[in-house]
C-alpha positions as a LaTeX table, in Angstrom:
\begin{tabular}{lrrr}
\hline
Residue & $x$ (\AA) & $y$ (\AA) & $z$ (\AA) \\
\hline
Glu1 & 23.22 & $-8.36$ & $-48.96$ \\
Asn2 & 22.20 & $-7.27$ & $-45.31$ \\
Arg3 & 20.05 & $-9.95$ & $-43.74$ \\
Leu4 & 19.44 & $-11.19$ & $-40.22$ \\
Cys5 & 20.85 & $-14.71$ & $-41.10$ \\
Asp6 & 24.25 & $-13.31$ & $-42.38$ \\
Asn7 & 26.80 & $-15.07$ & $-39.29$ \\
Ser8 & 29.93 & $-13.09$ & $-40.47$ \\
His9 & 28.56 & $-9.77$ & $-39.93$ \\
Arg10 & 26.91 & $-10.91$ & $-36.50$ \\
Arg11 & 30.65 & $-12.17$ & $-35.52$ \\
Ser12 & 32.04 & $-9.40$ & $-35.88$ \\
Ser13 & 29.62 & $-6.73$ & $-34.61$ \\
Ser14 & 28.81 & $-8.75$ & $-31.65$ \\
Ser15 & 32.67 & $-8.62$ & $-30.99$ \\
Ser16 & 33.02 & $-4.77$ & $-31.09$ \\
Ser17 & 30.12 & $-4.36$ & $-29.11$ \\
Leu18 & 31.31 & $-6.91$ & $-26.45$ \\
Ser19 & 34.54 & $-4.84$ & $-26.09$ \\
Lys20 & 32.30 & $-1.92$ & $-25.75$ \\
Arg21 & 30.19 & $-3.19$ & $-23.16$ \\
Arg22 & 33.45 & $-3.91$ & $-21.01$ \\
Gly23 & 34.19 & $-0.21$ & $-20.88$ \\
Gly24 & 37.15 & $-0.64$ & $-23.51$ \\
Leu25 & 38.97 & $-2.96$ & $-21.01$ \\
Thr26 & 39.47 & $-5.32$ & $-23.83$ \\
Ser27 & 40.11 & $-4.74$ & $-27.50$ \\
Ser28 & 38.15 & $-6.65$ & $-30.08$ \\
Ser29 & 41.23 & $-8.63$ & $-30.82$ \\
Gly30 & 41.12 & $-10.14$ & $-27.23$ \\
Asp31 & 44.24 & $-8.35$ & $-25.95$ \\
Ala32 & 44.14 & $-6.39$ & $-22.90$ \\
Ser33 & 43.90 & $-2.61$ & $-23.45$ \\
Thr34 & 46.17 & $-0.13$ & $-21.95$ \\
Ser35 & 42.93 & 2.37 & $-20.79$ \\
Ser36 & 43.30 & 3.93 & $-17.07$ \\
Ser37 & 40.87 & 2.70 & $-14.61$ \\
Ser38 & 39.21 & 5.85 & $-14.62$ \\
Ser39 & 37.32 & 5.20 & $-17.30$ \\
Leu40 & 35.77 & 2.16 & $-15.62$ \\
Arg41 & 32.32 & 3.52 & $-13.91$ \\
Leu42 & 30.94 & 1.56 & $-11.00$ \\
Pro43 & 27.22 & 1.99 & $-9.55$ \\
Lys44 & 27.41 & 3.57 & $-5.61$ \\
Val45 & 25.06 & 2.58 & $-3.15$ \\
Ser46 & 23.51 & 4.89 & $-0.69$ \\
Lys47 & 20.75 & 4.41 & 2.02 \\
Thr48 & 17.36 & 6.50 & 1.03 \\
Gly49 & 15.95 & 6.37 & 4.08 \\
Ser50 & 13.15 & 3.77 & 5.96 \\
Lys51 & 10.15 & 2.87 & 4.20 \\
Thr52 & 6.73 & 2.88 & 6.14 \\
Val53 & 4.99 & $-0.40$ & 5.73 \\
Ala54 & 1.52 & $-0.93$ & 6.88 \\
Arg55 & 1.05 & $-4.34$ & 9.13 \\
Cys56 & $-2.30$ & $-5.88$ & 10.43 \\
Lys57 & $-1.99$ & $-6.17$ & 14.10 \\
Arg58 & $-5.37$ & $-7.20$ & 15.40 \\
Val59 & $-8.60$ & $-7.46$ & 13.32 \\
Phe60 & $-12.08$ & $-6.36$ & 14.25 \\
Ala61 & $-14.76$ & $-8.09$ & 11.95 \\
His62 & $-18.29$ & $-8.59$ & 11.25 \\
Ala63 & $-19.62$ & $-5.77$ & 12.16 \\
His64 & $-20.03$ & $-3.61$ & 9.19 \\
Ala65 & $-22.82$ & $-4.60$ & 6.14 \\
Tyr66 & $-22.00$ & $-1.75$ & 4.22 \\
His67 & $-18.41$ & $-0.46$ & 3.36 \\
Val68 & $-16.87$ & 1.61 & 6.23 \\
Asn69 & $-16.95$ & 5.42 & 5.44 \\
Ser70 & $-14.91$ & 6.80 & 8.49 \\
Ile71 & $-12.79$ & 5.63 & 11.90 \\
Ser72 & $-12.38$ & 7.70 & 14.51 \\
Pro73 & $-10.15$ & 7.08 & 17.89 \\
Ser74 & $-11.91$ & 8.58 & 21.23 \\
Ala75 & $-9.58$ & 11.55 & 23.25 \\
Asp76 & $-8.81$ & 8.55 & 26.03 \\
Gly77 & $-7.33$ & 6.34 & 23.31 \\
Glu78 & $-9.02$ & 3.46 & 24.49 \\
Val79 & $-12.44$ & 3.19 & 22.19 \\
Phe80 & $-12.47$ & 4.12 & 18.84 \\
Ser81 & $-15.72$ & 4.44 & 16.27 \\
Ser82 & $-16.54$ & 2.62 & 13.10 \\
Ala83 & $-19.10$ & 4.09 & 10.57 \\
Asp84 & $-20.74$ & 2.89 & 8.05 \\
Asp85 & $-23.93$ & 4.67 & 5.78 \\
Leu86 & $-26.23$ & 2.98 & 8.12 \\
Arg87 & $-24.68$ & 2.27 & 11.83 \\
Val88 & $-21.69$ & 3.61 & 14.33 \\
Asn89 & $-20.40$ & 1.22 & 16.41 \\
Phe90 & $-17.70$ & 1.71 & 19.33 \\
Trp91 & $-15.03$ & $-0.64$ & 19.62 \\
His92 & $-12.73$ & $-1.35$ & 22.74 \\
Leu93 & $-9.07$ & $-1.67$ & 21.49 \\
Glu94 & $-8.80$ & $-4.77$ & 24.05 \\
Val95 & $-12.02$ & $-6.71$ & 23.18 \\
Ser96 & $-11.77$ & $-7.35$ & 19.20 \\
Asp97 & $-14.81$ & $-9.82$ & 19.31 \\
Arg98 & $-17.55$ & $-7.56$ & 20.36 \\
Thr99 & $-18.70$ & $-4.61$ & 19.11 \\
Phe100 & $-21.06$ & $-1.83$ & 20.59 \\
Asn101 & $-23.64$ & $-0.43$ & 18.36 \\
Val102 & $-24.49$ & 3.21 & 19.54 \\
Val103 & $-26.20$ & 4.05 & 16.06 \\
Asp104 & $-28.74$ & 2.01 & 14.01 \\
Leu105 & $-30.49$ & 3.80 & 10.80 \\
Lys106 & $-31.46$ & 0.42 & 9.10 \\
Pro107 & $-35.21$ & 0.64 & 8.50 \\
Ala108 & $-37.23$ & $-2.60$ & 8.14 \\
Asn109 & $-37.74$ & $-1.72$ & 4.58 \\
Met110 & $-34.93$ & $-0.24$ & 2.58 \\
Glu111 & $-37.09$ & 1.72 & 0.24 \\
Asp112 & $-38.28$ & 3.74 & 3.59 \\
Leu113 & $-34.23$ & 4.98 & 3.75 \\
Thr114 & $-34.37$ & 8.89 & 3.32 \\
Glu115 & $-30.77$ & 9.68 & 5.17 \\
Val116 & $-27.28$ & 7.80 & 5.33 \\
Ile117 & $-24.36$ & 8.43 & 7.61 \\
Thr118 & $-21.65$ & 10.01 & 6.08 \\
Ser119 & $-19.24$ & 10.31 & 8.64 \\
Ala120 & $-18.73$ & 9.95 & 12.53 \\
Thr121 & $-15.95$ & 11.08 & 14.66 \\
Phe122 & $-15.24$ & 11.51 & 18.72 \\
His123 & $-14.92$ & 15.08 & 20.33 \\
Pro124 & $-10.87$ & 15.91 & 19.82 \\
Thr125 & $-11.05$ & 16.42 & 23.90 \\
Ile126 & $-14.01$ & 14.78 & 25.51 \\
Pro127 & $-13.82$ & 11.15 & 24.92 \\
His128 & $-17.38$ & 10.32 & 25.56 \\
Leu129 & $-18.67$ & 13.05 & 22.76 \\
Phe130 & $-19.02$ & 12.11 & 19.15 \\
\hline
\end{tabular}
């Protein structure tokens, strides 16, 4: 009868599987084996390269009521723009607590809304055009 609670079967199979897991270095009776060290395989450690991780360096917060759909740096590298569905804001990199609102399409009555902003980018070479 082959049952899970048969302890004699478990002991014999576990000792033979233990000798297999040890790579044949010990026999099932516990004696040292005469197998060569070439049968023992060790894992190799190799360096796979560096990993890029995003870190928050500065927070520019509380200027958009909707999800931001675009961020664009200016050509001079001092200012960047952020845009949501209804507003475009300019930010100076050294002033994180203030924003300059340059486009605001929010109507007094949201039912009158006919268009939204989908993207806003700076000109690639002229810093004051977007």
